[in-house]
């Protein structure tokens, strides 16, 4: 037997996260019999629950499943990293050296934290007074840090540089503020929110609701605020706003940090100067700008909207249909840039901001108005949505 002999698959999917597994299952439902998934991780995380771990309302166990239970039956799983894609030869190279030939390839290895983007950020999160729940390993520490604070300054920082579903970075803030209110220390905690974007979420009504909630907890909100550097030893950060630059001290620091594409994507032919190291697809068809048998979706693709799991509910069927349509010479479907940000405003209520690529509201139901905080929406997001994820979305039940 030849180890690492080249193999051929009809469709190779690089990355078995939300996008990759849902797409593999959807393709199988549509009759594709030879799908391979390249995914090195042995466990699969339902990442939206990480925000609830950061807010002390879920555990890591609640969001973790063995990967082998997520890979669809009948799909071939390569449990290693892809290191390169050669669109000219239609080949994916794996870390162990094996080459996988494909008819079509879907590229969805997600994005990762860009620690280099903020001087001192990585050093800071390795101290007890700073944390992020954008890494599963640190999510529990986030709540340990926030819940043990009884006075002083808590600073929450939300970058807008490719952060997956960035407004959900506000969830731990509101869950912590409500905790401080309930435990009677809210008046002793000075809460600062630094948001790099010019608003909290790309949806007028939801933005108003979130600002009103912040007001109720006495949060000082600054938008267009970029953290340039963090000095862990002195627990200080340098913040740039349109008004100038100032230094801010903290007793607890929460980061929704900048993200970037994996380096091997940035170094490949799949990205262009304009795509900023992400995979350069037509944001409507999700087909590569230059290589028609290359598709991309999820956090690594230039989808020209807020990257989110909710957005994948629309992207996955578009890619699956377009692969089939292109083969049959039919017209390709278009993705309208739908995305969604579910944000808690307390430990009881949550609102849902849903919008299209142009920022126009795109509610999934006409009534009730989900952009207002509700108990029912909170319960849906915390308890029902994870079940929908495991039992429907990862099973390709999207249309
Ligand atoms: C803290 C947090 C909270 C969130 N909350 C929400 C929310 O409430 N609602 C919402 O809609 N969205 C939310 N999101 C966003 C959502 O989780 C992402 O948009 C979604 O997971 C993107 O899916 P993906 O498959 O593109 O990337 P991922 O889910 O990151 O999956 C990428 C996969 O590719 C694999 N991979 C990486 N490199 C390679 C390689 N070289 N070869 C092979 N495989 C590779 C990785 O191991 C990973 O399994 C949240 C994200 C985070 C981090």
XYZ file of C-alpha atoms and ligand atoms in Angstrom:
452
model
C 0.000 0.000 0.000
C 1.329 3.441 -0.889
C 1.030 5.818 2.064
C -0.054 9.284 1.093
C -0.917 8.277 -2.451
C -2.866 11.017 -4.257
C -6.653 10.704 -4.111
C -9.459 12.204 -6.144
C -12.836 13.435 -4.856
C -15.702 15.082 -6.636
C -15.847 17.933 -4.085
C -13.135 18.652 -1.524
C -14.098 20.929 1.389
C -11.251 22.575 3.272
C -12.343 23.267 6.862
C -14.930 21.326 8.847
C -16.394 24.151 10.913
C -19.892 25.580 10.603
C -19.520 26.224 6.855
C -17.694 23.050 5.845
C -19.846 20.490 7.659
C -23.115 22.156 6.647
C -21.981 22.281 3.023
C -20.818 18.647 2.998
C -24.204 17.533 4.327
C -26.112 19.790 1.931
C -24.163 18.465 -1.079
C -24.893 14.907 -0.028
C -28.592 15.719 0.280
C -28.436 17.041 -3.274
C -27.021 13.734 -4.498
C -23.271 14.358 -4.478
C -21.729 10.995 -3.564
C -18.048 11.798 -3.242
C -17.417 14.596 -0.743
C -14.213 14.899 1.294
C -13.743 17.152 4.320
C -10.277 18.278 5.412
C -10.395 19.238 9.095
C -7.590 18.731 11.642
C -9.605 19.245 14.846
C -11.012 16.214 16.675
C -13.658 18.322 18.417
C -16.274 20.627 16.947
C -17.402 23.799 18.728
C -20.728 25.577 18.379
C -19.024 28.948 18.681
C -22.017 31.234 19.388
C -22.263 29.672 22.859
C -18.746 30.946 23.633
C -20.336 34.334 24.343
C -22.592 32.718 26.939
C -19.546 31.000 28.474
C -17.924 34.454 28.673
C -21.087 35.699 30.380
C -21.304 32.775 32.820
C -24.423 31.221 31.282
C -22.976 28.151 29.501
C -20.053 25.748 29.853
C -17.548 24.546 27.280
C -19.197 21.116 27.448
C -22.439 22.676 26.209
C -20.779 23.666 22.931
C -18.379 20.800 22.245
C -18.985 17.563 20.285
C -16.576 14.967 18.857
C -15.854 15.892 15.241
C -16.547 12.321 14.094
C -20.183 12.799 15.111
C -20.401 15.953 12.983
C -18.793 14.747 9.737
C -21.723 13.461 7.645
C -21.938 9.692 7.143
C -20.399 8.768 3.822
C -18.162 11.822 3.598
C -14.429 11.109 3.620
C -12.653 12.845 6.511
C -8.973 13.782 6.304
C -8.043 14.679 9.892
C -5.177 16.964 9.028
C -4.514 20.505 7.880
C -4.532 21.630 4.285
C -1.337 23.559 3.601
C -1.881 24.698 0.015
C -4.387 24.799 -2.829
C -3.204 24.866 -6.414
C -6.201 25.991 -8.464
C -4.247 25.533 -11.698
C -3.806 21.777 -11.058
C -7.030 21.409 -8.999
C -5.081 20.011 -6.057
C -5.286 20.467 -2.282
C -2.082 19.530 -0.435
C -2.337 18.174 3.107
C 0.177 18.650 5.917
C 1.293 15.013 5.622
C 2.102 15.560 1.949
C -0.884 13.802 0.356
C -2.459 15.502 -2.657
C -6.226 15.574 -3.108
C -7.476 16.204 -6.637
C -10.943 17.675 -7.020
C -13.578 18.655 -9.536
C -14.693 21.502 -7.251
C -13.152 22.770 -4.026
C -14.897 24.772 -1.279
C -12.516 26.773 0.883
C -13.757 27.460 4.417
C -10.978 27.336 7.051
C -12.410 30.384 8.875
C -10.346 33.237 10.256
C -8.096 33.491 13.307
C -7.153 36.085 15.890
C -4.629 38.577 14.577
C -2.570 39.130 17.709
C -0.045 41.210 15.769
C -2.716 43.834 15.062
C -2.682 45.237 18.620
C 0.684 45.573 20.332
C 0.693 43.790 23.683
C -2.765 42.190 23.305
C -1.561 38.586 23.392
C 0.657 39.245 26.408
C -2.277 40.929 28.160
C -4.724 38.020 27.742
C -2.154 35.779 29.394
C -2.488 37.777 32.606
C -5.408 37.338 35.053
C -6.907 40.774 34.271
C -7.551 40.407 30.524
C -9.435 37.788 28.519
C -11.250 36.968 25.314
C -13.923 34.384 24.621
C -12.912 34.268 20.947
C -10.658 31.349 21.951
C -12.427 28.374 23.554
C -9.509 27.918 25.973
C -10.050 31.390 27.399
C -13.831 31.582 27.461
C -14.204 30.304 31.039
C -11.477 32.615 32.252
C -13.484 35.531 30.808
C -16.355 34.887 33.211
C -14.008 34.138 36.123
C -12.422 37.541 35.554
C -15.680 39.489 35.071
C -17.607 37.847 37.895
C -14.828 38.339 40.436
C -14.656 42.083 39.770
C -16.529 44.030 42.457
C -15.078 47.494 41.887
C -12.745 49.349 39.530
C -12.813 49.741 35.765
C -13.944 47.101 33.280
C -13.084 47.890 29.663
C -14.734 46.038 26.756
C -13.085 46.382 23.339
C -14.784 45.369 20.083
C -12.668 45.543 16.952
C -14.311 45.750 13.541
C -11.432 44.112 11.674
C -12.953 40.799 10.451
C -14.255 39.789 13.904
C -16.788 36.961 13.367
C -20.222 38.346 14.204
C -18.568 41.339 15.933
C -21.611 42.777 17.794
C -21.929 39.547 19.822
C -18.810 40.781 21.594
C -21.320 42.902 23.540
C -22.985 39.840 25.043
C -20.465 39.344 27.886
C -20.652 43.079 28.654
C -24.421 43.063 29.166
C -24.414 39.734 31.012
C -21.655 41.024 33.318
C -23.351 44.400 33.857
C -26.581 42.634 34.807
C -24.597 40.389 37.179
C -23.007 43.463 38.806
C -26.468 45.037 39.120
C -27.924 41.907 40.702
C -25.036 41.577 43.164
C -25.274 45.262 44.151
C -21.853 46.405 42.892
C -22.828 48.061 39.600
C -22.285 51.507 41.113
C -18.698 50.560 41.994
C -17.766 49.285 38.532
C -16.866 51.869 35.940
C -17.754 50.269 32.579
C -16.108 51.514 29.365
C -17.047 50.229 25.915
C -14.659 50.917 23.037
C -16.073 50.018 19.632
C -13.937 50.420 16.547
C -16.902 50.699 14.162
C -18.988 53.856 14.019
C -21.961 52.130 15.635
C -22.702 49.130 17.825
C -24.493 47.199 15.107
C -25.389 47.850 11.476
C -29.118 48.204 12.172
C -30.752 51.476 13.295
C -33.335 50.122 15.712
C -31.025 47.533 17.296
C -28.285 50.149 17.630
C -30.725 52.434 19.514
C -31.817 49.580 21.779
C -28.237 48.621 22.610
C -27.274 52.204 23.393
C -30.332 52.546 25.632
C -29.364 49.335 27.465
C -25.785 50.596 27.846
C -27.169 53.839 29.258
C -29.243 51.971 31.839
C -26.110 50.261 33.177
C -24.094 53.505 33.103
C -21.731 52.230 30.383
C -19.588 54.908 28.778
C -19.726 54.148 25.041
C -17.079 55.353 22.618
C -17.312 54.452 18.916
C -14.582 54.833 16.281
C -12.184 53.937 19.102
C -9.122 51.904 18.153
C -6.910 50.308 20.780
C -3.374 50.784 19.515
C -1.435 49.110 22.315
C -1.949 47.357 25.641
C 0.607 47.468 28.441
C -0.177 44.468 30.611
C 2.225 45.309 33.440
C 0.685 48.728 34.109
C -2.826 47.576 33.017
C -3.024 50.503 30.620
C -4.036 50.835 26.990
C -3.554 53.488 24.388
C -6.798 54.417 22.637
C -7.183 56.467 19.471
C -10.487 58.217 18.742
C -11.368 61.025 16.305
C -10.786 63.409 19.262
C -7.194 62.256 19.803
C -5.210 59.655 21.711
C -5.464 58.916 25.412
C -4.320 56.305 27.931
C -6.867 54.286 29.869
C -6.239 52.016 32.852
C -8.244 48.861 33.509
C -8.918 46.324 36.242
C -10.593 43.891 33.842
C -10.195 43.950 30.073
C -12.371 42.052 27.601
C -11.276 41.794 23.964
C -13.136 40.932 20.775
C -9.840 41.123 18.881
C -9.072 41.717 15.183
C -9.056 38.580 13.018
C -7.289 37.716 9.778
C -7.273 34.968 7.165
C -4.939 31.963 7.679
C -1.439 32.810 6.441
C -1.401 30.066 3.796
C -4.496 31.632 2.198
C -2.892 35.060 2.266
C 0.165 33.581 0.533
C -1.842 31.711 -2.118
C -3.317 32.646 -5.506
C -6.750 32.582 -3.863
C -6.371 36.035 -2.349
C -5.775 39.264 -4.212
C -4.539 42.700 -3.283
C -8.158 43.859 -2.981
C -9.321 40.900 -0.910
C -6.970 41.779 1.958
C -5.573 38.219 2.215
C -9.067 36.648 2.279
C -10.384 34.366 -0.478
C -11.478 36.602 -3.354
C -14.940 35.401 -4.331
C -17.767 37.196 -6.077
C -19.826 38.027 -2.939
C -23.063 37.198 -4.780
C -22.232 33.797 -6.307
C -19.426 32.856 -3.840
C -17.411 31.590 -6.817
C -13.756 32.597 -6.998
C -13.105 35.691 -9.101
C -10.515 33.920 -11.252
C -10.865 30.163 -10.685
C -14.389 28.944 -11.513
C -14.012 25.564 -9.751
C -13.021 27.265 -6.478
C -15.786 28.344 -4.064
C -15.512 29.975 -0.678
C -17.860 30.879 2.158
C -17.850 31.704 5.844
C -15.361 33.811 7.746
C -12.515 33.397 5.218
C -14.429 34.609 2.159
C -14.942 38.159 0.885
C -18.704 37.965 1.345
C -18.980 41.750 1.773
C -21.190 41.555 4.854
C -20.815 40.756 8.564
C -19.411 37.187 8.760
C -21.670 35.089 10.987
C -23.091 31.638 11.476
C -26.517 33.029 10.601
C -25.118 34.255 7.280
C -24.039 30.682 6.526
C -27.655 29.539 6.560
C -27.957 31.505 3.298
C -24.447 30.950 1.922
C -24.392 27.155 2.180
C -27.378 26.515 -0.140
C -26.057 29.118 -2.604
C -22.686 27.344 -2.909
C -24.257 23.887 -3.091
C -26.706 24.961 -5.789
C -24.118 26.923 -7.724
C -21.717 23.975 -7.905
C -24.521 21.905 -9.441
C -25.804 24.765 -11.610
C -22.392 25.492 -13.102
C -21.952 21.833 -14.010
C -25.368 21.786 -15.677
C -24.826 25.113 -17.453
C -27.624 26.798 -15.487
C -27.667 30.327 -14.011
C -25.972 30.785 -10.652
C -27.947 31.824 -7.567
C -27.162 35.037 -5.708
C -26.497 35.574 -1.988
C -27.907 38.943 -0.859
C -25.483 39.427 2.037
C -27.986 38.495 4.772
C -26.361 38.428 8.197
C -27.472 38.507 11.781
C -26.204 39.549 15.196
C -28.007 38.250 18.308
C -27.079 40.440 21.295
C -28.133 40.015 24.919
C -29.143 43.187 26.752
C -29.233 41.444 30.159
C -29.126 37.917 31.598
C -32.760 37.538 30.478
C -33.287 39.333 27.184
C -31.782 39.433 23.722
C -32.384 41.237 20.441
C -31.740 40.109 16.909
C -30.348 42.500 14.301
C -30.887 41.047 10.823
C -29.799 42.957 7.715
C -28.614 42.578 4.147
C -25.384 43.645 2.488
C -26.563 47.253 2.231
C -27.562 47.413 5.885
C -31.291 47.204 5.101
C -33.251 45.329 7.791
C -34.044 41.778 6.637
C -36.134 40.264 9.459
C -36.729 36.520 9.210
C -40.236 36.990 10.675
C -42.462 40.052 10.226
C -43.889 39.973 13.786
C -42.890 40.250 16.527
C -40.171 42.841 16.048
C -37.069 40.817 16.959
C -34.850 43.913 16.963
C -36.329 44.704 20.392
C -34.986 42.817 23.436
C -37.195 39.861 24.348
C -37.151 36.979 26.792
C -38.331 34.546 24.120
C -35.493 35.465 21.760
C -32.986 35.026 24.576
C -34.286 31.524 25.297
C -34.235 30.728 21.582
C -30.612 31.864 21.137
C -29.294 30.209 24.295
C -31.202 26.916 24.262
C -32.982 26.212 20.962
C -30.482 27.517 18.411
C -27.691 25.114 19.541
C -30.077 22.177 18.974
C -30.991 23.545 15.543
C -27.280 23.802 14.804
C -26.424 20.203 15.724
C -29.562 18.573 14.362
C -30.482 20.660 11.307
C -27.744 23.019 10.093
C -24.896 20.515 10.374
C -27.181 17.979 8.681
C -27.511 20.217 5.616
C -31.116 21.111 6.395
C -30.878 24.578 4.831
C -32.537 25.871 1.697
C -17.156 33.978 20.287
C -17.977 33.864 19.033
C -19.341 34.071 19.101
C -20.114 33.991 17.946
N -21.459 34.176 18.041
C -22.225 34.084 16.951
C -23.647 34.214 17.039
O -24.201 34.388 18.136
N -24.378 34.119 15.907
C -23.782 33.910 14.682
O -24.494 33.853 13.665
N -22.441 33.773 14.563
C -21.662 33.839 15.664
N -20.313 33.684 15.561
C -19.709 33.549 14.238
C -19.721 32.124 13.708
O -19.295 31.226 14.707
C -18.796 32.053 12.497
O -19.195 33.029 11.561
C -18.812 30.689 11.874
O -18.326 29.738 12.784
C -17.950 30.685 10.620
O -17.868 29.389 10.129
P -16.605 28.920 9.261
O -16.869 27.500 8.934
O -16.341 29.908 8.197
O -15.382 29.028 10.251
P -15.118 28.134 11.552
O -16.393 27.808 12.215
O -14.064 28.874 12.296
O -14.514 26.791 10.984
C -13.291 26.756 10.292
C -12.761 25.343 10.403
O -11.641 25.199 9.521
C -10.638 24.461 10.177
N -9.346 24.802 9.580
C -8.574 25.883 9.837
N -7.459 25.831 9.101
C -7.522 24.711 8.356
C -6.660 24.105 7.408
N -5.489 24.659 7.079
N -7.040 22.946 6.844
C -8.224 22.371 7.158
N -9.081 22.890 8.066
C -8.726 24.054 8.655
C -10.748 24.874 11.635
O -10.191 23.880 12.485
C -12.253 25.009 11.806
O -12.856 23.835 12.257
C -19.509 33.715 16.700
C -18.123 33.489 16.638
C -17.363 33.547 17.789
C -15.890 33.282 17.713
